[in-house]
mmCIF file of C-alpha atoms in Angstrom:
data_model
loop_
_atom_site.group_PDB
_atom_site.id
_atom_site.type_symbol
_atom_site.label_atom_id
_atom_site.label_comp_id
_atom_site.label_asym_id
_atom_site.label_seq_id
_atom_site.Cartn_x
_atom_site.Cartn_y
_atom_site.Cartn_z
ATOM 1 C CA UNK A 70 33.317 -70.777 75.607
ATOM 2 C CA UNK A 71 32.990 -66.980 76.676
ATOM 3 C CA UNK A 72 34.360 -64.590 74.336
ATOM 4 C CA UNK A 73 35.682 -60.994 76.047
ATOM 5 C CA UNK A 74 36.171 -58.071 73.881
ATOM 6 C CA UNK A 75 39.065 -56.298 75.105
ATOM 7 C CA UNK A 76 41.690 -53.719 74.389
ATOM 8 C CA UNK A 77 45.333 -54.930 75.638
ATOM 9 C CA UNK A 78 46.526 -52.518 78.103
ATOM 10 C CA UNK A 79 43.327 -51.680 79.218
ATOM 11 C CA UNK A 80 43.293 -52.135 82.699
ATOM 12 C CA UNK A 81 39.243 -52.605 82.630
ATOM 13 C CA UNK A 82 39.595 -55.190 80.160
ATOM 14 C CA UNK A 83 42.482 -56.808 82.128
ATOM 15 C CA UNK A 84 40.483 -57.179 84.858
ATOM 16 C CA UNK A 85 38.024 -59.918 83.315
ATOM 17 C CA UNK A 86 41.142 -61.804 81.719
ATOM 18 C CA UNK A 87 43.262 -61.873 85.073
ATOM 19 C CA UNK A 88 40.366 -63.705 87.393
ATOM 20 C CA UNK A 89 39.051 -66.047 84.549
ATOM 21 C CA UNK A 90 43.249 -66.917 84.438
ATOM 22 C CA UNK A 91 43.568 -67.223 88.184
ATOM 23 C CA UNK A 92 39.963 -69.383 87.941
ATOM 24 C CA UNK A 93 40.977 -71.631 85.009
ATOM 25 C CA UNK A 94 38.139 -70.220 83.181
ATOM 26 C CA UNK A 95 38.729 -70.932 79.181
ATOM 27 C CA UNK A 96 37.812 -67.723 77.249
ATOM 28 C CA UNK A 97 38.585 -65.981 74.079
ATOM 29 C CA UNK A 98 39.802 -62.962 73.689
ATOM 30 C CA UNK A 99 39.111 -60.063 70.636
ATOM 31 C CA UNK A 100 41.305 -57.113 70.649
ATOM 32 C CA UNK A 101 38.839 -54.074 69.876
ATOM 33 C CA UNK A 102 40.775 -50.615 69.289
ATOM 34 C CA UNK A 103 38.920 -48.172 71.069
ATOM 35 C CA UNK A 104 41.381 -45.155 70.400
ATOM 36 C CA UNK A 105 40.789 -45.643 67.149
ATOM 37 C CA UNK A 106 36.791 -46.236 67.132
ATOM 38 C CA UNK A 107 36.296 -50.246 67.466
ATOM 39 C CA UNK A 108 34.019 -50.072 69.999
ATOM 40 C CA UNK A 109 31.235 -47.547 68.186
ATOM 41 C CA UNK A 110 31.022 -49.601 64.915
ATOM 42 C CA UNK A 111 27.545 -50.354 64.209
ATOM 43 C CA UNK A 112 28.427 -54.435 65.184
ATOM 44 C CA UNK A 113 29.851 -53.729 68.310
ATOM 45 C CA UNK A 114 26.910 -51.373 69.210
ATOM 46 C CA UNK A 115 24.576 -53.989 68.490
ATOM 47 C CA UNK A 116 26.059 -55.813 71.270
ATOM 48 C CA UNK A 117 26.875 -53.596 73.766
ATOM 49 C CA UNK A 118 24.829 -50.390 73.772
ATOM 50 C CA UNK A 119 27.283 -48.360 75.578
ATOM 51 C CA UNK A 120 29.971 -48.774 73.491
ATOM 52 C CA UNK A 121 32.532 -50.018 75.760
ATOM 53 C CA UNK A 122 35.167 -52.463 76.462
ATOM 54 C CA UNK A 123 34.943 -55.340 77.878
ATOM 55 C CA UNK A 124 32.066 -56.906 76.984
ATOM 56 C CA UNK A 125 31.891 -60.424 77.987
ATOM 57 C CA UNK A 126 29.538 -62.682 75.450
ATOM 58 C CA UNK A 127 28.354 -65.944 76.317
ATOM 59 C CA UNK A 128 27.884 -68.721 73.628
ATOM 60 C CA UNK A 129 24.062 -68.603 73.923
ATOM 61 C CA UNK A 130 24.218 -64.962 73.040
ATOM 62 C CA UNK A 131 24.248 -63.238 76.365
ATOM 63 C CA UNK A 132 26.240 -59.954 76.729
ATOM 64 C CA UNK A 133 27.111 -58.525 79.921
ATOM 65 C CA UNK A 134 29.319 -55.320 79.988
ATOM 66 C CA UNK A 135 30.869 -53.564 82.884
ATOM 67 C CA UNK A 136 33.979 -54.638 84.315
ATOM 68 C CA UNK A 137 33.150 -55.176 87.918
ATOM 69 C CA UNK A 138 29.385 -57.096 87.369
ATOM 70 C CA UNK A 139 31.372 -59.582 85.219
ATOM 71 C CA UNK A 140 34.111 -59.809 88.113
ATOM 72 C CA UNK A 141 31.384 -60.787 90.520
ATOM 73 C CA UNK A 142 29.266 -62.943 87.919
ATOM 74 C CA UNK A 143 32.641 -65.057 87.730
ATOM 75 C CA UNK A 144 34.000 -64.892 90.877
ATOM 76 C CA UNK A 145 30.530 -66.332 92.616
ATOM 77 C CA UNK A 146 31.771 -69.409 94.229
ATOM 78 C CA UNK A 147 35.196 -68.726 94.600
ATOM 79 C CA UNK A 148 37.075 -67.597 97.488
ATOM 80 C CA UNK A 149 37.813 -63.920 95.441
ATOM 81 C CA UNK A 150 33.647 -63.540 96.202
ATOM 82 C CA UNK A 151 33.097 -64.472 100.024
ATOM 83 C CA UNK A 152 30.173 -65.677 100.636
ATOM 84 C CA UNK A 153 29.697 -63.971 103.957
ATOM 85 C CA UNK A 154 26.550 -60.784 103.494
ATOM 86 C CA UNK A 155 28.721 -58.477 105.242
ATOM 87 C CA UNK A 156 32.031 -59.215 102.978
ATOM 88 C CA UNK A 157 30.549 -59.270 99.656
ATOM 89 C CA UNK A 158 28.906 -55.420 100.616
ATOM 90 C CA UNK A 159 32.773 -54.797 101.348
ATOM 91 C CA UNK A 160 33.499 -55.483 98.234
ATOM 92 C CA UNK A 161 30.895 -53.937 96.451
ATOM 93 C CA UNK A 162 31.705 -51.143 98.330
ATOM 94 C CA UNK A 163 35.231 -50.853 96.725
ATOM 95 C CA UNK A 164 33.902 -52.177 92.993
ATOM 96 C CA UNK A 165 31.978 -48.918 93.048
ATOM 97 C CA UNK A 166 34.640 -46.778 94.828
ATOM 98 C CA UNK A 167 36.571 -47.802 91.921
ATOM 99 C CA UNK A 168 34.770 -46.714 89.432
ATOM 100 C CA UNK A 169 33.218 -43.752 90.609
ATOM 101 C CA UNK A 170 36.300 -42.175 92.695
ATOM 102 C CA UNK A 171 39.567 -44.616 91.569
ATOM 103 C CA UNK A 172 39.076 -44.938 87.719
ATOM 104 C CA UNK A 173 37.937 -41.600 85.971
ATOM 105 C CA UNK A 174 41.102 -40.032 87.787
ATOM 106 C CA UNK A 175 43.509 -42.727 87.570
ATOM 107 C CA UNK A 176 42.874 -44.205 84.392
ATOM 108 C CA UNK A 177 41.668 -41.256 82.541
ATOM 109 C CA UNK A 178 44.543 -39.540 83.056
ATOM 110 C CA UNK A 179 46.830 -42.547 81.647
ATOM 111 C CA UNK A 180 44.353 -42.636 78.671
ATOM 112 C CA UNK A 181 45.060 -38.440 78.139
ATOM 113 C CA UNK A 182 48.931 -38.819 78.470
ATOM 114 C CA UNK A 183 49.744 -42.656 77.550
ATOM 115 C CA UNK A 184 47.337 -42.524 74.470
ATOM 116 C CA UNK A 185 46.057 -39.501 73.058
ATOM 117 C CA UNK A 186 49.948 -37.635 73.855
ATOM 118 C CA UNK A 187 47.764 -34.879 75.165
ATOM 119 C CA UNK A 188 49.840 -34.406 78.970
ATOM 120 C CA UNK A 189 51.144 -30.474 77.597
ATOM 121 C CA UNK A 190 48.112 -29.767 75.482
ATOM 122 C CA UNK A 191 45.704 -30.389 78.048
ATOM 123 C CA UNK A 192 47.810 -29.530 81.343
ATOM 124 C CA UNK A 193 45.662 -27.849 83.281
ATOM 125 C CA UNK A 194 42.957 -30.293 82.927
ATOM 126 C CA UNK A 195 45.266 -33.150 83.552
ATOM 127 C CA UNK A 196 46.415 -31.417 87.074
ATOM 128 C CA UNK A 197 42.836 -30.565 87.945
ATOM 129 C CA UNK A 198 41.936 -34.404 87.319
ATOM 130 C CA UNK A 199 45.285 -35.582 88.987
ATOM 131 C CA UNK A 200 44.284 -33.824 92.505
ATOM 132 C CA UNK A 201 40.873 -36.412 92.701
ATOM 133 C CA UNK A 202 43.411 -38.991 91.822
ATOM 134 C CA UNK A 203 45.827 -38.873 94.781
ATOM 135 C CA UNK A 204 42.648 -38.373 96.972
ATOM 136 C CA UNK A 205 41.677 -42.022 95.540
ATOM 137 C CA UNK A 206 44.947 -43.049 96.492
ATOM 138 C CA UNK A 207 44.613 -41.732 100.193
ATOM 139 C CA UNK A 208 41.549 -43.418 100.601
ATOM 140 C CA UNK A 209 43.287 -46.638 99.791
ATOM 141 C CA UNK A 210 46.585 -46.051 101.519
ATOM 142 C CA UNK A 211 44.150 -45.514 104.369
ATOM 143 C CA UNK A 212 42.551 -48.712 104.247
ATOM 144 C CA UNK A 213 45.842 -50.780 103.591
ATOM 145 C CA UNK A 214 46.955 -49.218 106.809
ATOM 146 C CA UNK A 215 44.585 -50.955 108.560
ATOM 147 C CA UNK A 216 44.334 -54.322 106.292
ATOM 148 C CA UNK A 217 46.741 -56.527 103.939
ATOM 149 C CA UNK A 218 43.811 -56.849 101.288
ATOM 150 C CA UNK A 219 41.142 -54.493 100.743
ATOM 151 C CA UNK A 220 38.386 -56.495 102.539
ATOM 152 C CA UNK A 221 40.697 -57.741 105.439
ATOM 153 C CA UNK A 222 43.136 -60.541 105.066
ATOM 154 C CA UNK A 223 42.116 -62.509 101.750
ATOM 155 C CA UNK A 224 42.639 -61.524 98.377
ATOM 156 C CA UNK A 225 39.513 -61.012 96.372
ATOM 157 C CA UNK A 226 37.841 -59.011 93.309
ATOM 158 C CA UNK A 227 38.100 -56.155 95.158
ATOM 159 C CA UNK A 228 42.073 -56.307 94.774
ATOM 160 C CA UNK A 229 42.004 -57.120 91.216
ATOM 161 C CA UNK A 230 39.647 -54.177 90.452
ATOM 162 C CA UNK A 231 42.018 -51.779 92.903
ATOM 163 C CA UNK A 232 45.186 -53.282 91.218
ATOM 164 C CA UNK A 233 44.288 -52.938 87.622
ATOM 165 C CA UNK A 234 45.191 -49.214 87.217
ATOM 166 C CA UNK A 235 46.966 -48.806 90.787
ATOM 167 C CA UNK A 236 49.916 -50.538 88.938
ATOM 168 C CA UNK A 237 50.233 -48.237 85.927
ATOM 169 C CA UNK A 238 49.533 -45.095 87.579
ATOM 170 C CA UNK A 239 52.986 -44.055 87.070
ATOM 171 C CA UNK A 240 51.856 -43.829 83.179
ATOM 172 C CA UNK A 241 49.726 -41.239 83.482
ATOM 173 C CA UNK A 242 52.626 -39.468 85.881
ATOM 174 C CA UNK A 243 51.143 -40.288 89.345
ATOM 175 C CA UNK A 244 53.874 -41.330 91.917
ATOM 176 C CA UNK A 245 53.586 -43.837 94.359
ATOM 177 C CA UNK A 246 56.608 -42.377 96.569
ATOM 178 C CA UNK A 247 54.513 -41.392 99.181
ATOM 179 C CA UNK A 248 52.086 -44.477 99.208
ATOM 180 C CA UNK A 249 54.192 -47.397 100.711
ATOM 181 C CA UNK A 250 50.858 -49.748 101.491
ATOM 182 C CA UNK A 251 49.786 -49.085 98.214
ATOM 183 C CA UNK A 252 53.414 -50.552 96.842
ATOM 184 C CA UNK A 253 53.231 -53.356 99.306
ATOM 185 C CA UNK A 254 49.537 -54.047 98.454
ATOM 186 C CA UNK A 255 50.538 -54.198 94.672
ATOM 187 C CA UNK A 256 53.535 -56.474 94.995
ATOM 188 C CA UNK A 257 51.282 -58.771 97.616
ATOM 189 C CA UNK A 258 48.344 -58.862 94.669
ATOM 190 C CA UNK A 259 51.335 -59.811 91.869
ATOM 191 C CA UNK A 260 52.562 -62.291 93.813
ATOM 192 C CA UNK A 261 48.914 -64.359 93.849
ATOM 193 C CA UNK A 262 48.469 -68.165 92.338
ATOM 194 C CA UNK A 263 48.008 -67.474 88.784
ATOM 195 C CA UNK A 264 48.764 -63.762 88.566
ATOM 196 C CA UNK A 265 48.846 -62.512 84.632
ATOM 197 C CA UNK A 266 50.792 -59.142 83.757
ATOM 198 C CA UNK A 267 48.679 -57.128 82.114
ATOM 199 C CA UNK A 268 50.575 -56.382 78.940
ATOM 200 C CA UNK A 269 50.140 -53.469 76.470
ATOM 201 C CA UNK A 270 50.807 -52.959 72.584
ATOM 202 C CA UNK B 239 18.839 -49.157 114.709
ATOM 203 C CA UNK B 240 20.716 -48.252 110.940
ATOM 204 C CA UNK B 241 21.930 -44.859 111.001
ATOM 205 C CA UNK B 242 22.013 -43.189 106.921
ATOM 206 C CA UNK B 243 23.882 -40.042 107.038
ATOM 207 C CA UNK B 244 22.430 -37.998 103.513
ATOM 208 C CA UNK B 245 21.823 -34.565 102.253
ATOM 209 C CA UNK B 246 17.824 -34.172 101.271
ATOM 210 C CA UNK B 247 17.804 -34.051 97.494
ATOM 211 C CA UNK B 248 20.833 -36.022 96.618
ATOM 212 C CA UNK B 249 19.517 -38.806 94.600
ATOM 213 C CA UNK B 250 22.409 -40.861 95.422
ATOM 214 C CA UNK B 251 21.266 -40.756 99.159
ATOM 215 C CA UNK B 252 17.687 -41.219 98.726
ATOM 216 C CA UNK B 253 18.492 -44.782 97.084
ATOM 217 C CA UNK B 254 18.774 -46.138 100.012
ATOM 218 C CA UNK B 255 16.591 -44.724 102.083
ATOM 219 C CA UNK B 256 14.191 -45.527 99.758
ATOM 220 C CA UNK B 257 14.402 -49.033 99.349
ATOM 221 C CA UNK B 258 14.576 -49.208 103.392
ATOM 222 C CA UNK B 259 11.063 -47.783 102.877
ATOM 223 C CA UNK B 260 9.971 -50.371 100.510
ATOM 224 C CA UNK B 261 11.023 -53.288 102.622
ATOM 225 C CA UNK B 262 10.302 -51.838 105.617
ATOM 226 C CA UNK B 263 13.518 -51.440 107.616
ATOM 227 C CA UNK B 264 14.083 -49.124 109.601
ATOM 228 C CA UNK B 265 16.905 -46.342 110.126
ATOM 229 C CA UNK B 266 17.372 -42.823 111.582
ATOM 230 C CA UNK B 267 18.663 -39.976 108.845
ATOM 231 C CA UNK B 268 21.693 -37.223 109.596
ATOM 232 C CA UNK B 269 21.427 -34.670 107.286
ATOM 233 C CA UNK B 270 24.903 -33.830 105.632
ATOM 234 C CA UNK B 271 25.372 -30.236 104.103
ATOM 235 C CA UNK B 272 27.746 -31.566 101.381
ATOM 236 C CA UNK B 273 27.795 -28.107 99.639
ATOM 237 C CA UNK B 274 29.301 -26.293 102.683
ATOM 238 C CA UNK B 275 31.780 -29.032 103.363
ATOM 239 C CA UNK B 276 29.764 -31.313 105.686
ATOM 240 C CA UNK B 277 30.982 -34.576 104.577
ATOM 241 C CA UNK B 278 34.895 -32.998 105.026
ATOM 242 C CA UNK B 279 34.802 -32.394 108.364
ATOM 243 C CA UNK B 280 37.429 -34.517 110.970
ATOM 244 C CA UNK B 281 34.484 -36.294 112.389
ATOM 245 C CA UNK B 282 33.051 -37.434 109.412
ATOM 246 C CA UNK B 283 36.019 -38.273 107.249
ATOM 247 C CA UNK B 284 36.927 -40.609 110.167
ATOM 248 C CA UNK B 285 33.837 -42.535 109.436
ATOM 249 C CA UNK B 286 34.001 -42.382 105.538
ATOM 250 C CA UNK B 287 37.864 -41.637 104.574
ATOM 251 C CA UNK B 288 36.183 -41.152 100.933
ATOM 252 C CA UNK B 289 34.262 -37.855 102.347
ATOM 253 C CA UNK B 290 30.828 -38.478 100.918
ATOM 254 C CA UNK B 291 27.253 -39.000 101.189
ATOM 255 C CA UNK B 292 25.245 -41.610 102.123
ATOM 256 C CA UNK B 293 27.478 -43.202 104.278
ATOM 257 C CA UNK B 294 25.194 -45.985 106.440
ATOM 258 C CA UNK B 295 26.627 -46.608 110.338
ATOM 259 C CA UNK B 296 25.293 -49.714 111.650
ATOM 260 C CA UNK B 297 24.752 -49.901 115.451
ATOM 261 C CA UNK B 298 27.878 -52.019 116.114
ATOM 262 C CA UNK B 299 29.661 -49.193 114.270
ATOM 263 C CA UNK B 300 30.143 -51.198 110.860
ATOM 264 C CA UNK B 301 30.278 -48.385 108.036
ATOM 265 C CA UNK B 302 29.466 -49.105 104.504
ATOM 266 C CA UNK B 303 29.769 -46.258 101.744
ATOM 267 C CA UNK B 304 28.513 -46.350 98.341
ATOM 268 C CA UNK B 305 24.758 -45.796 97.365
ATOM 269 C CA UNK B 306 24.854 -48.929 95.210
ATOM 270 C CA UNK B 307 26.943 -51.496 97.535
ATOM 271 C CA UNK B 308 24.103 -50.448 99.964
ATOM 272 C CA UNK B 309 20.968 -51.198 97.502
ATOM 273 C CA UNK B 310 22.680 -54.669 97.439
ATOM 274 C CA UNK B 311 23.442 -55.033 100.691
ATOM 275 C CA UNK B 312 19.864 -54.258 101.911
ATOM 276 C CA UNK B 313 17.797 -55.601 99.557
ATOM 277 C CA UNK B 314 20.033 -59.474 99.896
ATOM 278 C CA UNK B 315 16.690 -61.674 100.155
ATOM 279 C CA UNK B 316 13.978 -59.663 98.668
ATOM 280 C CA UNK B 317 12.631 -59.592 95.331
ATOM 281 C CA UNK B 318 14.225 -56.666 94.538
ATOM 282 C CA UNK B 319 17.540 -58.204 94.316
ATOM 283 C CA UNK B 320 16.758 -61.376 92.210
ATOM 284 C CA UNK B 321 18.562 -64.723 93.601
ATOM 285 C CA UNK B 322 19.179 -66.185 89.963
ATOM 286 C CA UNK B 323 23.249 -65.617 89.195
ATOM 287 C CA UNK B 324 22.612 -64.229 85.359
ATOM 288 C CA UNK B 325 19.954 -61.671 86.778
ATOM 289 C CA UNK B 326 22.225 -60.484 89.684
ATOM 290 C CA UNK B 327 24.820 -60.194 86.648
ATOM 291 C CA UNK B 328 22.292 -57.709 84.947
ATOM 292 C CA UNK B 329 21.430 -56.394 88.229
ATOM 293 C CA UNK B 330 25.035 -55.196 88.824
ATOM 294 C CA UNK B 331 25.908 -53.836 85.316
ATOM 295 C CA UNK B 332 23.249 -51.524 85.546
ATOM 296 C CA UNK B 333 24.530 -50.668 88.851
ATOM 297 C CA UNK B 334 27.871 -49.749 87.101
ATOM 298 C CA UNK B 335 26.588 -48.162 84.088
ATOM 299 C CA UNK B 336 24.852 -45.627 86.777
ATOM 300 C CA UNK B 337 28.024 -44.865 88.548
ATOM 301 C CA UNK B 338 30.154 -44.766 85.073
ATOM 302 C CA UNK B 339 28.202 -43.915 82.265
ATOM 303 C CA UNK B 340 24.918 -41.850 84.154
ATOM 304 C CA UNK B 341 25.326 -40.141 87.614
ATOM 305 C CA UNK B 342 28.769 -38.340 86.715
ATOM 306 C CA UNK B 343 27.001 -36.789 83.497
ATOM 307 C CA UNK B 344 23.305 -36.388 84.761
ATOM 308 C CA UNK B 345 23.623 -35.791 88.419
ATOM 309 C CA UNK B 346 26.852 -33.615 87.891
ATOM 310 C CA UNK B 347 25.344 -30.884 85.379
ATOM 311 C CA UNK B 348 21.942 -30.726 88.037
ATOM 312 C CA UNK B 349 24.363 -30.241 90.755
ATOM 313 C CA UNK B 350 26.032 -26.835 89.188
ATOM 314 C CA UNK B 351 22.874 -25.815 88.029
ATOM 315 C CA UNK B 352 20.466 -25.914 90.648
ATOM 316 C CA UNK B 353 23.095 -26.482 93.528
ATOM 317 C CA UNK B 354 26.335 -24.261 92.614
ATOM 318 C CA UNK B 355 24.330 -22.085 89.993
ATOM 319 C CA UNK B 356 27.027 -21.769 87.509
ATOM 320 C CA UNK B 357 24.267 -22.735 84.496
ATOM 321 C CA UNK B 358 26.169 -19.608 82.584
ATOM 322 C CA UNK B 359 29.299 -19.145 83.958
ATOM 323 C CA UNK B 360 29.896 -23.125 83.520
ATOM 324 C CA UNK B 361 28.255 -23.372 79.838
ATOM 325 C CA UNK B 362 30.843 -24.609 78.063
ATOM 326 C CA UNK B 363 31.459 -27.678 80.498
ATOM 327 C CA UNK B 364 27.680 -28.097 80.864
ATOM 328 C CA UNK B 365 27.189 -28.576 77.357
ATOM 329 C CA UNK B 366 30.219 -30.798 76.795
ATOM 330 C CA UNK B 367 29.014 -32.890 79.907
ATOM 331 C CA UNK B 368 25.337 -32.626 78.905
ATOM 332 C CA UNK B 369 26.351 -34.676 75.216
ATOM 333 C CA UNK B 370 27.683 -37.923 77.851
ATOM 334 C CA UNK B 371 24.071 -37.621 80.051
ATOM 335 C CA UNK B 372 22.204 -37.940 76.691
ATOM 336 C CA UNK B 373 24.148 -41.009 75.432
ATOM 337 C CA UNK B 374 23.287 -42.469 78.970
ATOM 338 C CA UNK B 375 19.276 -41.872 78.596
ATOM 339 C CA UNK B 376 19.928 -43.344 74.991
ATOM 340 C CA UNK B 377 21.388 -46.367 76.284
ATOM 341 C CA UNK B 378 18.151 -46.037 78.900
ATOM 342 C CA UNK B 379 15.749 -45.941 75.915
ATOM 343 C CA UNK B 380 17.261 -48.691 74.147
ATOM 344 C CA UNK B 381 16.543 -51.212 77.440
ATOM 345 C CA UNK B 382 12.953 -49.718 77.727
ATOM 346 C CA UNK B 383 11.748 -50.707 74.421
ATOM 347 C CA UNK B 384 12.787 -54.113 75.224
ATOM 348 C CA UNK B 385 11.506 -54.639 78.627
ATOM 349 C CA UNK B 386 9.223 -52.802 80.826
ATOM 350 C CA UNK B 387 11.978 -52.354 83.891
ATOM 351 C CA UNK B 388 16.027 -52.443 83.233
ATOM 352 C CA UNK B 389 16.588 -56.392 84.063
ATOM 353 C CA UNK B 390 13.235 -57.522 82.823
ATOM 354 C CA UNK B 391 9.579 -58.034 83.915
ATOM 355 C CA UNK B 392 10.190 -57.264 87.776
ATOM 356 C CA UNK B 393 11.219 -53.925 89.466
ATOM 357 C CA UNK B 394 14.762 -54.597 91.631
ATOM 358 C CA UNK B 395 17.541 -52.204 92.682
ATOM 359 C CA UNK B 396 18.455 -51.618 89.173
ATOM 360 C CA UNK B 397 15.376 -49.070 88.711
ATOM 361 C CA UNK B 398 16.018 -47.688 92.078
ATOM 362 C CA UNK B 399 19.220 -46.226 91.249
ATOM 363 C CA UNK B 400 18.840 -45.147 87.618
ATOM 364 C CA UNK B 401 15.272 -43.924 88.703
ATOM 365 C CA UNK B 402 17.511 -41.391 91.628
ATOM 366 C CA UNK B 403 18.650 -39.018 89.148
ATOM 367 C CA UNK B 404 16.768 -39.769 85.810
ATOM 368 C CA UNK B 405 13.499 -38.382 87.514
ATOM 369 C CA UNK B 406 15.574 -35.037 88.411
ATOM 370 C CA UNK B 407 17.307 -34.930 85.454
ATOM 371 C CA UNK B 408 14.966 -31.665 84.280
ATOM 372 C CA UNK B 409 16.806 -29.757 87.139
ATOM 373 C CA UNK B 410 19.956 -29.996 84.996
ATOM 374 C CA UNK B 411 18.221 -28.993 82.285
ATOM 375 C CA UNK B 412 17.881 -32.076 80.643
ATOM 376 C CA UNK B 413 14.235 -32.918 78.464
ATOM 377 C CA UNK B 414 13.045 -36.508 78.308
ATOM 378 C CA UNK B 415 10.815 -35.301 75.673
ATOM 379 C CA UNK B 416 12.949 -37.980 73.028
ATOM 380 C CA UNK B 417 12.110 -40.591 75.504
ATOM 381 C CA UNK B 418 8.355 -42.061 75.630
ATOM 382 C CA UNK B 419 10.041 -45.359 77.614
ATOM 383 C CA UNK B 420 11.756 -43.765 80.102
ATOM 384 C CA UNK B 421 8.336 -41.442 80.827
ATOM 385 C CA UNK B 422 6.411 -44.152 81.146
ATOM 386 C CA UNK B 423 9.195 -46.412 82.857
ATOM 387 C CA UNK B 424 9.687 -43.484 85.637
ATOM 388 C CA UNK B 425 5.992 -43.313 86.347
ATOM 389 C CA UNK B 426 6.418 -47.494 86.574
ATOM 390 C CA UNK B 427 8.865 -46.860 89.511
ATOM 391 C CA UNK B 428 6.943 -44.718 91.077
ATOM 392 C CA UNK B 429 3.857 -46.775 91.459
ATOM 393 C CA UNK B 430 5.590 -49.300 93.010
ATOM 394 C CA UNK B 431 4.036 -50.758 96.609
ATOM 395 C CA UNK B 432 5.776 -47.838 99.349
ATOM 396 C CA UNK B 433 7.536 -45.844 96.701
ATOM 397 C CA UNK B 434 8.589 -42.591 98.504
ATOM 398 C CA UNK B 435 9.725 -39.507 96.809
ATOM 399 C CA UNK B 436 12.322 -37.357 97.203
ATOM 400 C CA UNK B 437 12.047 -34.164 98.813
ATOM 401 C CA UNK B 438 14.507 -31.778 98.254
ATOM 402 C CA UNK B 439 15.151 -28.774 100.921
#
């Protein structure tokens, strides 16, 4: 059985747990506080290098960290991984768009406010760091314009990556007034065969 | 024909054109003056809504962003993209860690140095960001000493994109001095069959 370290509310951990859910995939899950230094313990270093949540181990030993490989490791075969060459870059496209342009704004600034209490000690850093945040946003509104799902008209990993701070960006203070395919897109993605909340402590 | 829109020096950009050296395919270049706003013009936010370099146009007009959704896309088929599901696995979280945990650190502090110039002005961020790019070569190092390229025995995509900005990282002032197995791993990569280096304007 695969074993993900996670931290509840972590919308990097929740990715993992909401498409092994939706896939019927049996896993076990160990909470690992990263505010308070779980993940740079000598242990968990020994397993994962970087020092970051989640980190999926398998029961032979293997470790794979990073979100969005372990989305598409257990996603291959599924209809939330097309198989068509063209699709899949699609997709990649977006896993990478998520992390480079989506998460370090999005989520970092949720992390600042929602869990360090930092959003009047470090205010001008937060608004700085806000402005590359609604330009991730644009880019998506953009796209949702023009499609129901990210890569056209089926849900996939792409989504669930996309979705997994999208729908708490109003804890780190983002609004999503002006972004009405982004709202749609969210309540489309919640309303998927075996959708999981993510829920925080 | 594939047309790769890039700046000359961006290590992101060279990725791809790159491996399209290694396996041969061909492709026309646009040069992009990102630091006097060439990827934020009309024109070219209409093909990439996301505003950046390499962007790769495909004669039918398909456009596919990201450096590393590319590497996958191209290399589907060759050796450098193994077929086996757990190496593609390890294949991808390298291509994450880059994105995450190494380009925003090492690329970012060679870009205000040797492109923006702000090496005093910017010293406190520099150094602050400078602590994340050594924890990335750490994490580097650690791989090394276990095998002699990032997802094993064989070179694949993997060492293409940690090789873009690890090779430049001296330009942001970075010394690999502390790291014998990236040294010698770089100089691997580079005497690969139809390696091509990257020439900077």
């Amino acid at each position: 059985m695969l074993t993900l370290y996670g931290m509840s509310g972590s919308g990097n951990c929740h990715k993992a747990a909401l498409l092994m859910h939706q896939l019927g995939i049996e896993h076990r899950w160990i909470e690992i506080d990263i505010v308070h230094g779980g993940s740079r313990t000598p242990e968990f270093l020994a397993l994962n290098p970087n020092g970051k949540v989640p980190t999926l181990v398998f029961d032979d030993g293997r470790v794979l960290a990073e979100s969005n490989a372990m989305l598409c490791y257990l996603a291959e075969g599924s209809p939330l991984l097309p198989d068509d060459r063209w699709l899949r870059a699609l997709v990649l496209q977006w896993l990478f768009f998520e992390q480079y342009s989506h998460e370090p704004y999005i989520a970092t600034v949720r992390y600042w406010i929602r869990y360090l209490g930092k959003r009047d000690e470090w205010a001008v850093k937060i608004a700085e760091t806000r402005t590359r945040g609604y330009a991730a946003l644009d880019v998506l509104e953009t796209q949702l314009r023009k499609t129901p799902f990210l890569v056209g008209e089926a849900y996939t990993i792409a989504d669930i990556a996309l979705w997994a701070y999208t729908h708490v960006a109003h804890e780190g203070d983002f609004s999503l007034d002006a972004y009405p395919q982004i709202r749609a897109w969210l309540a489309r993605v919640e309303a998927q065969p075996g959708f999981m909340p993510m829920i925080s402590k």
